[in-house]
Coordinates of C-alpha atoms in Angstrom, one line a residue:
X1457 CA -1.8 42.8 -17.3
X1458 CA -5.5 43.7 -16.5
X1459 CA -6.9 43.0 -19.7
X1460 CA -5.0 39.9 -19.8
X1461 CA -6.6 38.5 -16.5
X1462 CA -9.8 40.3 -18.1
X1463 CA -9.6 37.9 -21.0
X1464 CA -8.7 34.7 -19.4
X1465 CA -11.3 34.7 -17.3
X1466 CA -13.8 36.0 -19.9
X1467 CA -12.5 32.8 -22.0
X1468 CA -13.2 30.6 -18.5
X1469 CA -16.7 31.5 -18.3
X1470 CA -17.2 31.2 -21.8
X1471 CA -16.2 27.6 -22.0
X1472 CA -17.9 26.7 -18.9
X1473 CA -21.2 28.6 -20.4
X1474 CA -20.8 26.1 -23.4
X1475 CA -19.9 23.0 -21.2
X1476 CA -23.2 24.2 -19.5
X1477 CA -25.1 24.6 -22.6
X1478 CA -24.0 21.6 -24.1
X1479 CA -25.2 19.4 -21.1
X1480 CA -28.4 21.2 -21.5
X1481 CA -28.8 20.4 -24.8
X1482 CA -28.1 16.7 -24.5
X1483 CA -30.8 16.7 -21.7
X1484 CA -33.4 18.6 -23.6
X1485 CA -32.5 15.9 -26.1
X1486 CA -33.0 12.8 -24.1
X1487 CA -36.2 14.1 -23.1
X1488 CA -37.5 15.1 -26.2
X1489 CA -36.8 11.6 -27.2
X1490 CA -38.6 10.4 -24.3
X1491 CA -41.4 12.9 -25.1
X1492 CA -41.8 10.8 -28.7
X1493 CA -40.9 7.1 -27.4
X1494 CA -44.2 8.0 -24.6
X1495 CA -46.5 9.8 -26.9
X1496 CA -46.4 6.5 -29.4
X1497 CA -47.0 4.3 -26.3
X1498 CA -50.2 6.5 -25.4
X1499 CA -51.4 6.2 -28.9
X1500 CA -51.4 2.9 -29.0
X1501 CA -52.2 1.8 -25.2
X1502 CA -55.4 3.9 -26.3
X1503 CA -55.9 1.9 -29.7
X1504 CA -55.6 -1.1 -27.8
X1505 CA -58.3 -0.1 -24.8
X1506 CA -61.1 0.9 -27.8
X1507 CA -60.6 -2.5 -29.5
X1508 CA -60.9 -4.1 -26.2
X1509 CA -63.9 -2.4 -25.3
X1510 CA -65.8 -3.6 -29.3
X1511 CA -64.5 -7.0 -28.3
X1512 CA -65.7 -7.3 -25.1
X1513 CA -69.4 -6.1 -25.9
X1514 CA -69.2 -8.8 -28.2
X1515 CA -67.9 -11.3 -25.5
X1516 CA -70.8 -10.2 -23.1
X1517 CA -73.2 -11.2 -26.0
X1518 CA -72.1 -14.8 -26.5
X1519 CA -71.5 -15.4 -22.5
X1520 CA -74.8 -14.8 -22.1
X1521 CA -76.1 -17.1 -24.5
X1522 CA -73.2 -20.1 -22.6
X1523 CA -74.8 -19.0 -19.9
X1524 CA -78.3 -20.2 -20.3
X1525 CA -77.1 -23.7 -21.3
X1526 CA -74.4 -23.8 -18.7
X1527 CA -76.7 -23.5 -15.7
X1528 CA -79.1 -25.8 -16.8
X1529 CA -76.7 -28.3 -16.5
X1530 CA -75.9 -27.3 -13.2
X1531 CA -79.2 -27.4 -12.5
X1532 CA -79.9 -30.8 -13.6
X1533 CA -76.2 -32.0 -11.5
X1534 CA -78.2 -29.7 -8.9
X1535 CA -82.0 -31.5 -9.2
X1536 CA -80.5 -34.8 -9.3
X1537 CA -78.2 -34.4 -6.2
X1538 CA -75.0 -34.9 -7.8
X1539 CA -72.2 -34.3 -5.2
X1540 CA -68.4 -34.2 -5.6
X1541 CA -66.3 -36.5 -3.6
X1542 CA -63.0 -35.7 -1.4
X1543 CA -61.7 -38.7 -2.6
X1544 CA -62.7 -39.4 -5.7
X1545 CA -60.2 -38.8 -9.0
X1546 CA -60.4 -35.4 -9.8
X1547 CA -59.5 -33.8 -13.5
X1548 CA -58.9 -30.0 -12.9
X1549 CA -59.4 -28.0 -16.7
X1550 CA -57.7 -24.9 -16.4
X1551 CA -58.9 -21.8 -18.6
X1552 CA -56.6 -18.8 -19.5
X1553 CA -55.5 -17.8 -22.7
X1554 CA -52.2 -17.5 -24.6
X1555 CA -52.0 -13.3 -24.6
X1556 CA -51.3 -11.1 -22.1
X1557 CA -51.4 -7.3 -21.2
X1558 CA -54.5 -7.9 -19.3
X1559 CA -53.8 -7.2 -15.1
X1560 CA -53.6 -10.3 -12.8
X1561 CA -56.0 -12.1 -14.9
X1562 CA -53.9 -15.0 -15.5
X1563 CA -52.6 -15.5 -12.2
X1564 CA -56.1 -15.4 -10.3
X1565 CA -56.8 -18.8 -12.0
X1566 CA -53.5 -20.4 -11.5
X1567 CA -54.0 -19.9 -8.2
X1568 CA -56.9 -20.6 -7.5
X1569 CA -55.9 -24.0 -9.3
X1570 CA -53.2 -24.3 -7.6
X1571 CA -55.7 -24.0 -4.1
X1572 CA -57.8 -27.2 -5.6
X1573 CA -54.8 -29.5 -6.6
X1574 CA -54.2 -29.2 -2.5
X1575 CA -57.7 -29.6 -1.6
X1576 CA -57.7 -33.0 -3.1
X1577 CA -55.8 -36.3 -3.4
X1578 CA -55.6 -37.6 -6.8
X1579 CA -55.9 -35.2 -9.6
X1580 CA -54.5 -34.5 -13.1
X1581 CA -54.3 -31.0 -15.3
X1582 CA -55.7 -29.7 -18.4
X1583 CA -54.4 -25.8 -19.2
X1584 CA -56.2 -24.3 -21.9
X1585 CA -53.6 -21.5 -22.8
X1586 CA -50.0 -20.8 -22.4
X1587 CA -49.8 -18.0 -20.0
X1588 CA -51.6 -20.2 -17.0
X1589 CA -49.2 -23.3 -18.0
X1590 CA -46.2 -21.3 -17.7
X1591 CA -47.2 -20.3 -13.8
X1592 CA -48.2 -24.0 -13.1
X1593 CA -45.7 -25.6 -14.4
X1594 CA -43.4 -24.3 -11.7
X1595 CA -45.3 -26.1 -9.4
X1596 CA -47.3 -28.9 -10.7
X1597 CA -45.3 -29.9 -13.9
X1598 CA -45.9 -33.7 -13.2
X1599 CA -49.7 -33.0 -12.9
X1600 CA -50.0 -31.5 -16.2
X1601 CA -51.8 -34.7 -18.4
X1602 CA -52.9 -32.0 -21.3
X1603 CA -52.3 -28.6 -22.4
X1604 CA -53.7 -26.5 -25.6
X1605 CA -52.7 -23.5 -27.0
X1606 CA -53.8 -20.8 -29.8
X1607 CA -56.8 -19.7 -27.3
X1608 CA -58.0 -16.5 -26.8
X1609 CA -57.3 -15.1 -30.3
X1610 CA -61.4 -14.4 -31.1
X1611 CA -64.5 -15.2 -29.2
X1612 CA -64.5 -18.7 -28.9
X1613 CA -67.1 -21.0 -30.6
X1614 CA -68.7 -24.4 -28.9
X1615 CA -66.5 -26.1 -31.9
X1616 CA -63.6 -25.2 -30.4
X1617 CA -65.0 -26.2 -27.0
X1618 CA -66.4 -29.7 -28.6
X1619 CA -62.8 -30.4 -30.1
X1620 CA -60.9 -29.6 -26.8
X1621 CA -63.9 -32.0 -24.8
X1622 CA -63.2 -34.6 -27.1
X1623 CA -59.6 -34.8 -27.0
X1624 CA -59.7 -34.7 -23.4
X1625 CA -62.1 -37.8 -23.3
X1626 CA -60.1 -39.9 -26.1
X1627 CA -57.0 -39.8 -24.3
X1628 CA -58.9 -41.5 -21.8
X1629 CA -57.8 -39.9 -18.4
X1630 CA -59.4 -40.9 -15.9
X1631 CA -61.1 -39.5 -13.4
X1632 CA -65.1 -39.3 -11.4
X1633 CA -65.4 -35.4 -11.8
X1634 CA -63.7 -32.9 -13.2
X1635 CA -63.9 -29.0 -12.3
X1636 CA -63.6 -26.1 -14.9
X1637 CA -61.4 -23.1 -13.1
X1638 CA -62.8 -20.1 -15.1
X1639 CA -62.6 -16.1 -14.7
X1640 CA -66.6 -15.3 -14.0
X1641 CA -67.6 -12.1 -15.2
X1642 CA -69.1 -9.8 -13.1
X1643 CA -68.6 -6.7 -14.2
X1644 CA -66.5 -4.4 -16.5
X1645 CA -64.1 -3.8 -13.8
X1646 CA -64.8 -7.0 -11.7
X1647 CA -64.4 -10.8 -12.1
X1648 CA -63.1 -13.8 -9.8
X1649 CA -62.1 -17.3 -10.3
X1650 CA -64.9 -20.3 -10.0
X1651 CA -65.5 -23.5 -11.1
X1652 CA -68.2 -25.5 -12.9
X1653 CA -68.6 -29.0 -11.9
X1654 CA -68.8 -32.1 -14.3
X1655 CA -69.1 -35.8 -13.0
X1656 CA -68.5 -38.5 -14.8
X1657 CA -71.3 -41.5 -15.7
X1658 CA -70.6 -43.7 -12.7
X1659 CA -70.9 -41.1 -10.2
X1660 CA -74.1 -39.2 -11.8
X1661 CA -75.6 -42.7 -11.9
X1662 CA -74.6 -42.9 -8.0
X1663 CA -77.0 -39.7 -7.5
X1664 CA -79.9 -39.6 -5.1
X1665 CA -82.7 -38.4 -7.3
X1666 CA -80.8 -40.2 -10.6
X1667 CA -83.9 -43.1 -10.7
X1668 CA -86.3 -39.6 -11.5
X1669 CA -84.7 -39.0 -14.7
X1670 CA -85.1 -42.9 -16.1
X1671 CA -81.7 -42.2 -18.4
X1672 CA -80.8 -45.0 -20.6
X1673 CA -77.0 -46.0 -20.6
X1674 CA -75.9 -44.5 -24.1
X1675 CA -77.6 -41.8 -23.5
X1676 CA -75.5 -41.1 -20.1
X1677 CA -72.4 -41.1 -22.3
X1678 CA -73.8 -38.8 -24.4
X1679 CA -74.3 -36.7 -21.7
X1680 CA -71.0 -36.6 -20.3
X1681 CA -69.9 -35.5 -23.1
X1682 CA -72.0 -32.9 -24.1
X1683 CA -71.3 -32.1 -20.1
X1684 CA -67.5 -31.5 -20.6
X1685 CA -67.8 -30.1 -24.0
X1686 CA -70.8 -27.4 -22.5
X1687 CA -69.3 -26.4 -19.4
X1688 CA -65.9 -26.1 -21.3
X1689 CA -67.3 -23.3 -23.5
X1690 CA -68.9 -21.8 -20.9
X1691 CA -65.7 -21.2 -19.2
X1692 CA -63.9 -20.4 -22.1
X1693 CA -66.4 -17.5 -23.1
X1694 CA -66.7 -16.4 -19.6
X1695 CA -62.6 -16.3 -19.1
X1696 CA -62.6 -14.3 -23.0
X1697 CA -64.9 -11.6 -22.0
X1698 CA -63.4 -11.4 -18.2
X1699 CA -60.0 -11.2 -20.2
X1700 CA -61.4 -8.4 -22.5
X1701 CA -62.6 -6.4 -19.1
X1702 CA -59.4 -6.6 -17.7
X1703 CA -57.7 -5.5 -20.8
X1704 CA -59.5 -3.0 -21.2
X1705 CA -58.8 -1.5 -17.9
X1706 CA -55.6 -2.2 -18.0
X1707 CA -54.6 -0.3 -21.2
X1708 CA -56.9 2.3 -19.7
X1709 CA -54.5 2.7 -16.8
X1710 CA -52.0 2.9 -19.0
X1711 CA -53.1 5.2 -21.2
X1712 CA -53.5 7.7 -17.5
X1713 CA -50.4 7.0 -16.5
X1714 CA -48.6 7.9 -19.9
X1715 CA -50.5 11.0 -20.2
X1716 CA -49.1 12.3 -16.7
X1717 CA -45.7 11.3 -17.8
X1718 CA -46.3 13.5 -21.0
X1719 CA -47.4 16.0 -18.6
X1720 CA -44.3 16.0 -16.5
X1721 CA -41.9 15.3 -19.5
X1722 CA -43.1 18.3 -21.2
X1723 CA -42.6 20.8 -17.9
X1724 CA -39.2 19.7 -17.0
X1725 CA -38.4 20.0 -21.3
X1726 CA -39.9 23.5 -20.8
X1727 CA -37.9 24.2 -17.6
X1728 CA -34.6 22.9 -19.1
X1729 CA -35.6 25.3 -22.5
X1730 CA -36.1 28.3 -20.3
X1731 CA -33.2 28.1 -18.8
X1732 CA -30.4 27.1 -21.4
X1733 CA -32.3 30.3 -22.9
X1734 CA -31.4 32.1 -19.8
X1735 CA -28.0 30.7 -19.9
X1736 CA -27.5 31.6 -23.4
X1737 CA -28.2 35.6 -22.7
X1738 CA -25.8 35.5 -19.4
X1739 CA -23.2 34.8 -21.9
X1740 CA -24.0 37.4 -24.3
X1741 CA -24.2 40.2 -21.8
X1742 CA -20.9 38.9 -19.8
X1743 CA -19.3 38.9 -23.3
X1744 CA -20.4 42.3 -24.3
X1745 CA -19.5 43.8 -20.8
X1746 CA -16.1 42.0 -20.7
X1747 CA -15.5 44.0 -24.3

């Protein structure tokens, strides 16, 4: 009668051991799986932050060069004494791109958009890029006069900018001045939303020091133009290598943060090891002792 209770409950603990074990098993599993699924993010959240960083030195390169021509035009709107109106129509030309994966980049223009569509009265949208049309359209839908896609793929070219200008001015919205809402670079782990101001030819010509120039009339068209198209691929180069920064600090971040997850991943997959290891010898001693 002994060794019959003897044996039952040496069978009990040997199927519980096993239910035990098996749960282990499973667990050691699931995070060995996570282990993998993890390690391949890391790889390529770290592939993706050293092809940000070559693209961005080569963004720095070309802003610098926008830069030179796009503050001389602001300081010839400057030397003349070209001033923007409360009242006047406004065309607001939003720059983002069509990617994301970069922080709050994104959403730092589109509101500080949003924060000039208040400011004035009468004003109409342009959104170069998806990702900033998709957070203004919530908002300012009817606003929205043109949008473009496919940007941000490389570092942009005044082409692109020139093309982009002169759709803008064909489709003949109106308005007196218009203000670029761009990301400005100011360091590899900084940047904040401006704008570049572009009047149009009646309200240059309106300028206090405008007779000191002596600017024929076809030439003031031309100027416009060039004006838009200029300070349009300023912004846009500005906004690609602000985009790059942020990229690259963000897959940087991420890169951390999967690296501690590896860490942690692996010590409770080492705990869990130990002690299905530990669970395994219980039952091989309670078996041999219940014998």
């Amino acid at each position: 009668m002994y060794s019959f209770r003897t044996g039952r409950l040496a069978v009990a603990c040997a199927t519980h051991s096993l239910q035990c074990r098996t749960r282990n098993y499973a667990t050691l599993k699931e995070i060995q799986l996570r282990l993998k699924s993890v390690n391949s993010i890391a790889k390529i959240t770290k592939s993706m932050k050293m092809i940000a960083s070559t693209k961005m030195t080569r963004a720095q390169k070309a802003m610098e060069n926008a830069r030179n021509f796009g503050n001389t035009q602001a300081a010839l709107f400057k030397n003349a004494d070209t001033k923007p109106e409360v009242d006047a129509k406004t065309l607001i030309i939003v720059v983002s791109s069509d990617r994301g994966l970069c922080g709050g980049i994104h959403s730092s223009v589109a509101k500080a958009s949003r924060k000039l569509v208040e400011e004035r009265r009468e004003t109409g949208l342009v959104v170069l890029g998806d990702k900033a049309k998709s957070q203004l359209a919530r908002t300012h839908r009817e606003s929205i006069k043109l949008s473009f896609n496919q940007i941000g793929k490389g570092i942009p070219t005044y082409a692109e900018a020139s093309v982009i200008a002169d759709t803008i001015l064909k489709e003949k919205i109106e308005f007196d001045q218009s203000f670029i809402v761009y990301n400005h670079f100011k360091s590899v782990i900084a940047y904040e939303p401006q704008q570049i101001p572009v009047f149009s030819e009646e309200l240059f010509a309106k300028s206090g020091n405008f007779a000191a120039y002596e600017v024929e009339d076809e030439v003031l068209g031309h100027l416009q133009e060039f004006a838009v198209a200029n300070s349009v691929y300023w912004g846009l180069v500005e906004g690609h290598a602000s985009e790059m920064s942020s990229k690259r600090t963000a897959m940087e971040n991420a890169t951390k943060n999967a690296g501690e997850m590896i860490e942690k991943l692996t010590l409770t997959y080492n705990r869990g090891r130990q002690a299905a290891i530990t669970n395994e010898l219980v039952d091989i001693i309670t078996g041999a002792s219940a014998l």
